Amino acid sequence: MELLSKEEIDQSESQYSFTKLVEKCSPPVYKFCRSLTYSKEDADDLFQETFLSAFEQQTKLLQSDNPQSFLFCITLYLWKSIKRKYARRNKIAPFEPVQDNIISTLNTENDFIKQEEIDMVRHLVTLLPEKYKVPILLYYTIDLSVGEIAKVMKIPVGTVKSRLFKARKIIEKELEDTQHEK
Amino acid sequence: MKNKDKKIEILLKNALSSNAMPDSDLLQDLRLKLASKENPNKKPGLRHTFRISFVTIMLFVILSGSAFAAWQYLSSEEVADKFDFPLLAEAFTSDNAIIINETQQKNGFTVSLLGLISGNQLTNLDKTLDTLKTYAVVAIKMDSENFPALNDMAFNNYSFFISPLINGQKPWLYNIASMNGGYNEIVSDGILYHLIECDELEIFADRGLSLVVISSVFYDINAFDYDQTTGLVIPNENYNGLNLIFDLPISTERSDHEKAQIYLDNLWNKDSTPMEDLSNSTDNPLDFLDEYHDSIEEITVTRVTKSEDYQSIMDIKFIELEEMVEDGLYLQKKLSQDKIDFEKNLERISQGAILIFTEYNDGSFSVDIREPSN
């Protein structure tokens, strides 16, 4: 028999379900927040705001057949407002994006080149128009399937595929142009 | 997969994969905030202190509020200046600006709707054009204390959702969140200012417009009752938070019922006809759009004028079709014909033809090509 914590036992059924949803969805939602904001502080804020907003809609959320997609939709809306503050703050005190998956030992020239290329790709992704950036992040960072991305963005599967394709092409071209300039 | 495609695929996976996880402090803080939402009476400043009919309150604050707002707060222009939006600040001084200065009070908060303006490219933070937006400035003051600074942790205890609503439209579906909206906020001399923006509201003026202020992060369905018969939103008197509603006195001169209806019908397709393109008189959105999504027919229609764009679309389509041939779902003969047609169409596009690529939700597609007019 599973031992429940006291906090969970004290909750009503719907609260308990929402708590479970938070536990289940917090890792992918956090990754999405982190990938959108590139700053731990803003990611933390966006993460909390997402779940606090979701709490106010918890009836609809818990009835949804894909609560995770619903959460991503909320994140996207809140991000639009936060990124304005974020852009203003960046003008005053520019930040360096936190690198979650930096190569641990940069000993060889190859490692430096790889990291440079990775940094460039990350930078190019931040410059993509939103309609390409969002599916790219959902696909590569959150590992959503094309079908799941279609639900989050409320567009057909084919459109998701063509946007992913176009985004890749844009990045590829920009990368080539940058390398030719060197 | 071609080597080049494989390389970019690997690069993207390496660059964008993340092992980020919310730390335990963040999760604990979230749990505490969720717990306090369950017990809103524990939150300071949100208790009912009196019960007077809503109409009486409205009359009292409207009659007495204007003078209070005028000297107490920053003007809409000054708020726009604080956010470094000079064009918007100037617009608020123009004849087109609507200076409202209406104040209401509830539960220890004094909320003032200061002003309203619609316009084109009045802010420049977005990389996309800010066309035909409506902006409003709202000031919120706490009666018992000042708002903490935005970067103060204590500020996280306060949340406000400020949104225009359209009479006759369900407020949980048609609000600032769905109408390409957002907000900026600032605290000045202990007063919180929200500058909100969303798609142009003037086209809806003939239907009736209002603005709600709720003490929540998102639209809270418990804050207001929606009367399906009248299409009006009424504050729920039992709501244990801030739920105020202001009329938006926008002239009906620029209302456009047909344009507004098209906008509402397409609103939940975030990527369909944007507002600025509806100002064109043509019936065919593809005359000015690259991509158009129809939610009713469940199709996406793409206007292609460059060979490389058509190549991009068909590269991926051919991969799908080859898989379908292997699964026995598509004829090899048909695929071969598609490839012959593709080459011909590429040639025609390079000579100036416009190709209309229609993709259906099941993945099937059709192609229509229009030759350039001489």
Coordinates of C-alpha atoms in Angstrom, one line a residue:
Chain A
M1 CA 0.0 0.0 0.0
E2 CA 1.4 3.4 -1.0
L3 CA 2.1 5.7 1.9
L4 CA 0.8 9.1 1.2
S5 CA 2.3 12.2 2.7
K6 CA 0.2 14.2 5.2
E7 CA -0.1 17.1 2.8
E8 CA -1.7 14.8 0.2
I9 CA -4.1 13.2 2.6
D10 CA -5.4 16.6 3.7
Q11 CA -6.2 17.6 0.2
S12 CA -9.5 17.3 -1.6
E13 CA -9.6 14.9 -4.5
S14 CA -9.2 17.6 -7.1
Q15 CA -6.4 19.3 -5.3
Y16 CA -4.6 15.9 -5.0
S17 CA -5.0 15.4 -8.7
F18 CA -3.6 18.8 -9.4
T19 CA -0.7 18.1 -7.1
K20 CA 0.0 14.9 -9.0
L21 CA -0.2 16.8 -12.2
V22 CA 2.4 19.3 -10.9
E23 CA 4.7 16.5 -10.0
K24 CA 4.4 14.8 -13.3
C25 CA 4.5 17.8 -15.6
S26 CA 7.0 20.0 -13.7
P27 CA 10.1 18.6 -15.4
P28 CA 9.0 19.2 -19.0
V29 CA 7.3 22.5 -18.2
Y30 CA 10.5 23.7 -16.5
K31 CA 12.6 22.6 -19.4
F32 CA 10.3 24.6 -21.7
C33 CA 10.4 27.6 -19.5
R34 CA 14.2 27.4 -19.4
S35 CA 14.5 27.1 -23.1
L36 CA 12.2 30.0 -23.8
T37 CA 13.9 32.4 -21.3
Y38 CA 17.5 31.2 -21.2
S39 CA 17.8 32.6 -17.7
K40 CA 17.2 30.6 -14.5
E41 CA 15.6 33.5 -12.7
D42 CA 13.1 34.2 -15.5
A43 CA 12.6 30.4 -16.1
D44 CA 11.7 30.0 -12.4
D45 CA 9.2 32.9 -12.5
L46 CA 7.6 31.6 -15.7
F47 CA 7.4 28.1 -14.3
Q48 CA 5.6 29.2 -11.1
E49 CA 3.3 31.6 -13.0
T50 CA 2.4 28.7 -15.4
F51 CA 1.2 26.5 -12.5
L52 CA -0.4 29.3 -10.6
S53 CA -2.4 30.2 -13.7
A54 CA -3.2 26.6 -14.3
F55 CA -4.5 26.2 -10.8
E56 CA -7.2 28.8 -11.5
Q57 CA -8.3 26.7 -14.4
Q58 CA -7.7 23.3 -12.8
T59 CA -11.2 22.0 -13.5
K60 CA -10.7 22.4 -17.2
L61 CA -7.1 21.3 -17.0
L62 CA -7.9 18.0 -15.2
Q63 CA -10.7 17.3 -17.6
S64 CA -8.5 17.9 -20.6
D65 CA -7.2 14.8 -22.5
N66 CA -3.8 16.4 -22.6
P67 CA -3.1 18.6 -19.6
Q68 CA 0.5 18.9 -20.5
S69 CA -0.4 20.6 -23.8
F70 CA -2.7 22.9 -21.9
L71 CA 0.2 23.8 -19.6
F72 CA 2.5 24.6 -22.5
C73 CA -0.2 26.9 -24.0
I74 CA -0.3 28.8 -20.7
T75 CA 3.5 29.0 -20.7
L76 CA 3.5 30.5 -24.2
Y77 CA 1.0 33.2 -23.3
L78 CA 2.8 34.2 -20.1
W79 CA 6.1 34.2 -21.9
K80 CA 5.0 36.9 -24.3
S81 CA 4.5 39.3 -21.4
I82 CA 7.6 38.2 -19.6
K83 CA 9.8 38.5 -22.6
R84 CA 9.1 42.2 -22.9
K85 CA 10.3 42.7 -19.3
Y86 CA 13.1 40.4 -20.1
A87 CA 14.2 42.3 -23.2
R88 CA 14.2 45.5 -21.2
R89 CA 16.3 44.1 -18.5
N90 CA 18.7 42.6 -21.0
K91 CA 19.2 46.1 -22.5
I92 CA 20.3 47.4 -19.1
A93 CA 22.3 44.4 -17.8
P94 CA 22.9 41.9 -20.6
F95 CA 23.0 38.4 -19.4
E96 CA 24.9 35.4 -20.7
P97 CA 22.6 32.4 -21.4
V98 CA 23.1 29.6 -18.9
Q99 CA 24.5 26.5 -20.5
D100 CA 22.8 23.4 -19.2
N101 CA 24.7 20.9 -21.4
I102 CA 28.1 22.4 -21.8
I103 CA 30.8 19.9 -22.8
S104 CA 32.4 19.1 -19.5
T105 CA 36.1 19.1 -20.5
L106 CA 37.1 21.6 -23.2
N107 CA 40.6 20.2 -23.6
T108 CA 41.0 19.9 -27.3
E109 CA 40.5 22.3 -30.1
N110 CA 37.8 20.1 -31.4
D111 CA 35.8 20.5 -28.2
F112 CA 36.1 24.3 -28.5
I113 CA 34.9 24.2 -32.1
K114 CA 32.0 21.9 -31.2
Q115 CA 31.0 24.2 -28.3
E116 CA 31.2 27.2 -30.6
E117 CA 29.0 25.5 -33.1
I118 CA 26.5 24.5 -30.4
D119 CA 26.5 28.1 -29.0
M120 CA 25.9 29.4 -32.5
V121 CA 23.0 27.1 -33.1
R122 CA 21.4 28.1 -29.8
H123 CA 21.8 31.7 -30.7
L124 CA 20.3 31.2 -34.1
V125 CA 17.3 29.5 -32.5
T126 CA 16.7 32.5 -30.3
L127 CA 16.5 34.6 -33.4
L128 CA 14.0 32.5 -35.2
P129 CA 10.5 33.9 -35.6
E130 CA 8.2 32.5 -32.9
K131 CA 6.3 30.3 -35.3
Y132 CA 9.5 28.4 -36.0
K133 CA 11.2 28.7 -32.7
V134 CA 8.4 27.2 -30.6
P135 CA 8.0 24.0 -32.6
I136 CA 11.8 23.6 -32.6
L137 CA 12.0 23.9 -28.9
L138 CA 9.1 21.6 -28.3
Y139 CA 10.7 19.0 -30.6
Y140 CA 14.3 19.1 -29.5
T141 CA 14.2 20.3 -25.9
I142 CA 11.0 18.8 -24.7
D143 CA 11.0 15.8 -27.1
L144 CA 7.4 16.2 -28.0
S145 CA 6.2 14.3 -31.1
V146 CA 4.9 16.2 -34.1
G147 CA 1.4 15.3 -33.1
E148 CA 1.8 16.6 -29.6
I149 CA 3.3 19.9 -31.0
A150 CA 0.3 20.2 -33.3
K151 CA -2.0 20.1 -30.2
V152 CA 0.0 22.6 -28.3
M153 CA 0.1 25.1 -31.1
K154 CA -3.3 24.2 -32.5
I155 CA -2.1 23.7 -36.1
P156 CA -2.2 20.6 -38.4
V157 CA 0.5 18.0 -38.1
G158 CA 1.7 18.8 -41.7
T159 CA 2.2 22.5 -40.7
V160 CA 4.3 21.4 -37.8
K161 CA 6.5 19.3 -40.0
S162 CA 7.0 22.0 -42.6
R163 CA 7.8 24.5 -40.0
L164 CA 10.4 22.2 -38.4
F165 CA 11.8 21.6 -41.8
K166 CA 12.0 25.3 -42.6
A167 CA 13.5 26.2 -39.3
R168 CA 16.2 23.6 -39.8
K169 CA 16.9 25.0 -43.2
I170 CA 17.2 28.6 -41.9
I171 CA 19.6 27.5 -39.2
E172 CA 21.6 25.5 -41.6
K173 CA 21.9 28.4 -44.0
E174 CA 22.8 30.9 -41.3
L175 CA 25.4 28.5 -40.0
E176 CA 27.0 28.1 -43.4
D177 CA 27.0 31.9 -43.9
T178 CA 28.7 32.4 -40.6
Q179 CA 31.3 29.8 -41.3
H180 CA 32.0 31.3 -44.7
E181 CA 32.6 34.7 -43.1
K182 CA 35.4 33.3 -41.0
Chain B
M1 CA 18.8 11.2 -44.4
K2 CA 21.3 13.3 -46.3
N3 CA 24.6 13.9 -44.4
K4 CA 23.9 17.6 -44.2
D5 CA 20.5 17.1 -42.8
K6 CA 21.9 14.6 -40.3
K7 CA 24.5 17.0 -39.2
I8 CA 22.0 19.8 -38.5
E9 CA 19.8 17.3 -36.7
I10 CA 22.6 16.2 -34.4
L11 CA 23.6 19.9 -33.8
L12 CA 20.1 20.8 -32.9
K13 CA 19.8 17.9 -30.5
N14 CA 23.1 18.7 -28.9
A15 CA 22.4 22.4 -28.7
L16 CA 18.8 22.2 -27.4
S17 CA 18.6 19.2 -25.3
S18 CA 18.4 20.1 -21.7
N19 CA 18.9 18.4 -18.3
A20 CA 17.4 21.4 -16.5
M21 CA 15.1 20.4 -13.6
P22 CA 13.2 22.6 -11.2
D23 CA 15.2 22.7 -7.9
S24 CA 13.6 21.7 -4.6
D25 CA 13.4 25.2 -3.3
L26 CA 11.4 26.3 -6.4
L27 CA 9.0 23.4 -6.1
Q28 CA 8.5 24.0 -2.4
D29 CA 7.8 27.7 -3.0
L30 CA 5.3 26.7 -5.6
R31 CA 3.6 24.3 -3.2
L32 CA 3.3 27.1 -0.6
K33 CA 1.8 29.5 -3.1
L34 CA -0.7 26.9 -4.3
A35 CA -1.6 26.1 -0.7
S36 CA -2.2 29.8 0.0
K37 CA -4.5 30.0 -3.1
E38 CA -6.5 27.2 -1.5
N39 CA -6.9 29.4 1.6
P40 CA -7.2 32.9 0.1
N41 CA -8.4 34.3 3.5
K42 CA -4.9 34.0 4.7
K43 CA -3.7 36.5 2.1
P44 CA -3.5 40.1 3.5
G45 CA -5.8 42.8 2.2
L46 CA -8.4 40.6 0.5
R47 CA -11.1 40.3 3.0
H48 CA -14.6 41.6 2.6
T49 CA -14.9 44.7 4.8
F50 CA -18.4 45.8 3.8
R51 CA -21.3 44.7 1.7
I52 CA -22.9 47.5 -0.3
S53 CA -24.7 46.9 -3.6
F54 CA -22.5 46.9 -6.6
V55 CA -24.5 49.7 -8.3
T56 CA -24.0 52.0 -5.3
I57 CA -20.3 51.4 -5.3
M58 CA -20.1 52.1 -9.0
L59 CA -22.0 55.4 -8.7
F60 CA -19.9 56.5 -5.7
V61 CA -16.5 55.9 -7.1
I62 CA -17.3 57.2 -10.6
L63 CA -18.6 60.4 -9.2
S64 CA -15.7 60.8 -6.7
G65 CA -12.9 59.1 -8.5
S66 CA -11.9 61.3 -11.4
A67 CA -10.2 64.1 -9.3
F68 CA -8.5 61.4 -7.2
A69 CA -7.0 59.8 -10.2
A70 CA -5.9 62.9 -12.0
W71 CA -3.3 64.2 -9.5
Q72 CA -2.5 61.0 -7.7
Y73 CA -1.1 58.9 -10.6
L74 CA 1.3 59.1 -13.5
S75 CA -0.5 60.0 -16.7
S76 CA -0.8 57.4 -19.5
E77 CA 1.9 59.3 -21.4
E78 CA 4.3 59.2 -18.4
V79 CA 3.7 55.5 -17.9
A80 CA 4.5 54.9 -21.6
D81 CA 7.7 57.0 -21.1
K82 CA 8.7 54.9 -18.1
F83 CA 8.6 51.8 -20.4
D84 CA 10.7 53.7 -23.0
F85 CA 7.9 53.7 -25.7
P86 CA 8.2 57.3 -27.0
L87 CA 5.8 56.8 -29.9
L88 CA 3.2 55.5 -27.5
A89 CA 3.8 58.3 -25.1
E90 CA 3.3 60.8 -27.9
A91 CA 0.1 59.0 -29.0
F92 CA -1.3 59.4 -25.5
T93 CA -1.1 63.2 -25.9
S94 CA -2.9 63.1 -29.2
D95 CA -6.6 63.8 -29.9
N96 CA -7.1 60.2 -30.6
A97 CA -6.2 59.2 -27.1
I98 CA -9.1 58.5 -24.7
I99 CA -8.5 59.8 -21.3
I100 CA -10.7 58.0 -18.9
N101 CA -9.5 58.4 -15.3
E102 CA -12.2 56.2 -13.8
T103 CA -11.6 54.7 -10.3
Q104 CA -13.1 51.8 -8.4
Q105 CA -12.3 50.3 -5.1
K106 CA -12.7 46.9 -3.6
N107 CA -11.0 44.9 -0.9
G108 CA -8.3 47.4 0.0
F109 CA -7.4 48.2 -3.6
T110 CA -8.1 51.3 -5.6
V111 CA -8.0 50.7 -9.3
S112 CA -8.0 53.4 -11.9
L113 CA -8.4 53.0 -15.7
L114 CA -6.3 55.9 -16.9
G115 CA -6.4 56.0 -20.6
L116 CA -6.7 54.2 -23.9
I117 CA -5.2 54.5 -27.4
S118 CA -5.2 52.5 -30.6
G119 CA -2.5 52.7 -33.2
N120 CA 0.1 51.3 -35.5
Q121 CA 3.7 50.4 -34.4
L122 CA 3.5 52.4 -31.2
T123 CA 6.0 50.1 -29.4
N124 CA 9.1 48.5 -30.8
L125 CA 10.0 45.7 -28.4
D126 CA 8.5 42.9 -30.5
K127 CA 10.5 41.8 -33.6
T128 CA 7.2 41.5 -35.4
L129 CA 5.3 44.7 -36.3
D130 CA 2.9 46.0 -33.6
T131 CA 0.2 46.9 -36.0
L132 CA -3.3 48.0 -35.1
K133 CA -3.1 47.4 -31.4
T134 CA -5.0 48.9 -28.6
Y135 CA -3.2 50.0 -25.4
A136 CA -4.6 50.8 -22.0
V137 CA -3.1 52.0 -18.8
V138 CA -4.4 50.9 -15.4
A139 CA -3.1 52.0 -12.0
I140 CA -3.6 49.9 -8.9
K141 CA -3.0 51.3 -5.4
M142 CA -3.2 49.5 -2.1
D143 CA -5.0 51.5 0.5
S144 CA -3.0 50.2 3.5
E145 CA 0.6 50.1 2.1
N146 CA 2.7 50.6 -1.0
F147 CA 3.4 47.9 -3.6
P148 CA 6.9 46.5 -3.2
A149 CA 9.4 46.9 -6.0
L150 CA 9.1 44.5 -8.9
N151 CA 12.3 42.8 -8.0
D152 CA 11.3 42.3 -4.4
M153 CA 10.2 38.8 -3.6
A154 CA 7.2 40.2 -1.8
F155 CA 5.9 41.4 -5.1
N156 CA 5.3 37.7 -6.1
N157 CA 2.3 37.7 -3.7
Y158 CA 0.4 40.0 -6.0
S159 CA -1.1 39.0 -9.3
F160 CA -3.5 40.9 -11.6
F161 CA -5.2 39.9 -14.8
I162 CA -6.3 42.9 -16.7
S163 CA -8.2 42.3 -20.0
P164 CA -10.6 43.8 -22.4
L165 CA -13.7 41.8 -23.0
I166 CA -16.2 41.9 -25.9
N167 CA -19.9 41.8 -25.1
G168 CA -21.5 38.7 -26.3
Q169 CA -18.2 36.7 -26.4
K170 CA -17.3 34.1 -23.8
P171 CA -14.7 35.9 -21.6
W172 CA -12.7 32.8 -20.9
L173 CA -12.1 32.4 -24.7
Y174 CA -12.0 35.9 -25.9
N175 CA -9.6 38.0 -23.7
I176 CA -6.2 39.5 -23.8
A177 CA -4.5 36.1 -23.7
S178 CA -6.2 34.9 -26.9
M179 CA -6.2 38.3 -28.6
N180 CA -2.4 38.4 -29.1
G181 CA -2.1 40.5 -25.9
G182 CA 0.4 41.1 -23.2
Y183 CA 1.3 43.6 -20.6
N184 CA 4.2 45.6 -19.0
E185 CA 4.1 46.5 -15.4
I186 CA 6.0 49.0 -13.2
V187 CA 5.8 50.2 -9.7
S188 CA 6.3 53.9 -9.2
D189 CA 5.9 55.6 -5.8
G190 CA 4.3 52.5 -4.4
I191 CA 1.6 52.4 -7.2
L192 CA 1.5 49.6 -9.7
Y193 CA 0.9 50.5 -13.3
H194 CA -0.1 48.0 -16.0
L195 CA 0.3 48.9 -19.7
I196 CA -1.7 46.3 -21.5
E197 CA -2.0 45.7 -25.2
C198 CA -3.9 43.5 -27.6
D199 CA -5.3 43.4 -31.1
E200 CA -7.3 46.5 -32.0
L201 CA -10.5 46.8 -30.1
E202 CA -12.2 49.6 -32.1
I203 CA -13.7 47.2 -34.6
F204 CA -15.7 45.7 -31.8
A205 CA -17.0 49.0 -30.4
D206 CA -20.6 48.5 -31.7
R207 CA -20.8 45.3 -29.7
G208 CA -19.8 46.9 -26.4
L209 CA -16.5 46.6 -24.7
S210 CA -15.4 46.4 -21.1
L211 CA -12.2 45.9 -19.2
V212 CA -11.8 43.6 -16.2
V213 CA -9.3 43.6 -13.4
I214 CA -9.0 40.4 -11.5
S215 CA -6.6 39.4 -8.7
S216 CA -5.3 36.4 -10.5
V217 CA -2.7 35.5 -13.0
F218 CA -5.1 34.3 -15.7
Y219 CA -8.9 34.8 -16.3
D220 CA -10.6 33.4 -13.3
I221 CA -14.1 32.0 -14.2
N222 CA -15.2 32.4 -10.6
A223 CA -14.6 36.1 -10.7
F224 CA -17.5 36.9 -13.1
D225 CA -20.8 35.4 -14.2
Y226 CA -21.4 35.4 -17.9
D227 CA -25.0 35.9 -19.0
Q228 CA -25.4 34.0 -22.2
T229 CA -28.6 35.8 -23.0
T230 CA -27.4 39.4 -22.7
G231 CA -23.7 38.6 -23.4
L232 CA -22.7 40.6 -20.4
V233 CA -20.2 39.8 -17.7
I234 CA -21.2 40.5 -14.2
P235 CA -18.9 40.5 -11.1
N236 CA -19.5 37.6 -8.8
E237 CA -20.3 39.3 -5.5
N238 CA -19.1 36.2 -3.6
Y239 CA -15.7 36.3 -5.2
N240 CA -13.1 36.5 -2.5
G241 CA -10.7 38.7 -4.5
L242 CA -10.5 41.7 -6.8
N243 CA -13.0 41.6 -9.7
L244 CA -13.7 44.9 -11.1
I245 CA -15.2 45.8 -14.5
F246 CA -14.9 49.1 -16.4
D247 CA -16.8 50.2 -19.5
L248 CA -14.5 51.1 -22.4
P249 CA -15.9 54.3 -23.9
I250 CA -14.6 53.6 -27.5
S251 CA -16.5 55.4 -30.2
T252 CA -18.4 53.2 -32.6
E253 CA -17.2 55.4 -35.6
R254 CA -14.5 52.8 -36.4
S255 CA -16.4 49.7 -35.6
D256 CA -16.6 47.2 -38.3
H257 CA -19.0 44.3 -37.7
E258 CA -17.9 42.2 -40.6
K259 CA -14.2 42.5 -40.0
A260 CA -14.8 41.9 -36.3
Q261 CA -16.7 38.7 -37.1
I262 CA -13.9 37.4 -39.4
Y263 CA -11.5 38.1 -36.6
L264 CA -13.6 36.3 -34.0
D265 CA -14.2 33.3 -36.3
N266 CA -10.5 32.9 -36.9
L267 CA -9.2 33.8 -33.5
W268 CA -8.4 30.4 -32.2
N269 CA -6.2 29.9 -35.3
K270 CA -3.3 31.8 -34.0
D271 CA -1.6 31.6 -37.4
S272 CA -4.4 32.6 -39.7
T273 CA -5.1 36.1 -41.1
P274 CA -3.4 38.7 -38.9
M275 CA -5.3 41.9 -38.2
E276 CA -3.3 44.1 -40.5
D277 CA -4.1 41.9 -43.5
L278 CA -7.9 42.2 -42.9
S279 CA -7.6 45.8 -43.8
N280 CA -7.2 44.8 -47.4
S281 CA -10.3 44.7 -49.5
T282 CA -9.5 41.5 -51.4
D283 CA -11.4 38.4 -50.5
N284 CA -8.5 36.1 -51.0
P285 CA -6.1 36.1 -48.0
L286 CA -3.5 34.4 -50.2
D287 CA -3.0 37.6 -52.1
F288 CA -1.0 38.9 -49.2
L289 CA -0.2 36.0 -47.0
D290 CA 2.3 33.2 -47.3
E291 CA 0.4 30.8 -45.1
Y292 CA -3.2 30.6 -44.2
H293 CA -4.9 28.1 -41.9
D294 CA -8.6 27.4 -42.0
S295 CA -9.8 25.7 -38.8
I296 CA -13.2 24.8 -40.2
E297 CA -11.9 23.0 -43.3
E298 CA -8.8 21.9 -41.3
I299 CA -6.4 22.8 -44.1
T300 CA -3.3 24.8 -44.3
V301 CA -2.7 26.7 -47.6
T302 CA 0.7 27.9 -48.4
R303 CA 1.5 30.4 -51.2
V304 CA 4.8 29.6 -52.7
T305 CA 6.7 32.0 -54.9
K306 CA 10.3 30.6 -54.6
S307 CA 11.6 27.4 -55.9
E308 CA 13.6 26.7 -52.8
D309 CA 10.5 27.0 -50.6
Y310 CA 8.6 24.5 -52.8
Q311 CA 11.7 22.3 -52.7
S312 CA 11.6 22.4 -48.9
I313 CA 7.9 21.5 -48.7
M314 CA 8.2 18.7 -51.2
D315 CA 11.4 17.2 -49.7
I316 CA 9.5 16.4 -46.6
K317 CA 6.3 15.4 -48.4
F318 CA 8.2 12.9 -50.5
I319 CA 9.8 11.3 -47.4
E320 CA 6.2 10.8 -46.1
L321 CA 5.0 9.5 -49.4
E322 CA 7.9 7.0 -49.7
E323 CA 7.1 5.7 -46.3
M324 CA 3.4 5.4 -47.3
V325 CA 4.5 3.5 -50.4
E326 CA 6.5 1.0 -48.3
D327 CA 3.4 0.6 -46.1
G328 CA 1.2 0.0 -49.1
L329 CA -0.8 3.1 -48.4
Y330 CA 0.3 5.0 -51.6
L331 CA 1.0 3.8 -55.1
Q332 CA 4.5 3.9 -56.4
K333 CA 3.1 4.9 -59.8
K334 CA 1.4 7.9 -58.2
L335 CA 4.6 8.9 -56.4
S336 CA 6.6 8.8 -59.6
Q337 CA 4.0 11.1 -61.3
D338 CA 4.2 13.4 -58.3
K339 CA 7.9 13.7 -58.8
I340 CA 7.5 14.5 -62.5
D341 CA 4.9 17.1 -61.7
F342 CA 7.2 18.5 -59.0
E343 CA 10.0 19.1 -61.5
K344 CA 7.6 20.8 -63.9
N345 CA 6.2 23.0 -61.1
L346 CA 9.7 24.0 -60.0
E347 CA 10.4 25.2 -63.5
R348 CA 7.2 27.2 -63.6
I349 CA 7.8 28.8 -60.2
S350 CA 11.3 29.9 -61.4
Q351 CA 9.6 31.6 -64.3
G352 CA 7.3 33.6 -62.0
A353 CA 4.3 31.3 -61.4
I354 CA 2.7 31.2 -58.0
L355 CA 2.0 27.8 -56.5
I356 CA -0.8 27.2 -54.0
F357 CA 0.0 24.2 -51.8
T358 CA -3.0 22.9 -49.8
E359 CA -2.3 20.4 -47.1
Y360 CA -5.2 18.6 -45.3
N361 CA -5.2 17.4 -41.8
D362 CA -4.8 13.8 -42.9
G363 CA -1.5 14.7 -44.7
S364 CA -2.9 14.6 -48.2
F365 CA -2.2 17.6 -50.4
S366 CA -3.2 19.3 -53.6
V367 CA -1.3 21.8 -55.8
D368 CA -2.7 24.7 -57.9
I369 CA -0.4 26.8 -60.0
R370 CA -1.1 30.3 -61.3
E371 CA 0.9 31.7 -64.1
P372 CA 2.1 35.3 -63.9
S373 CA -0.2 37.8 -65.7
N374 CA 1.5 39.5 -68.6

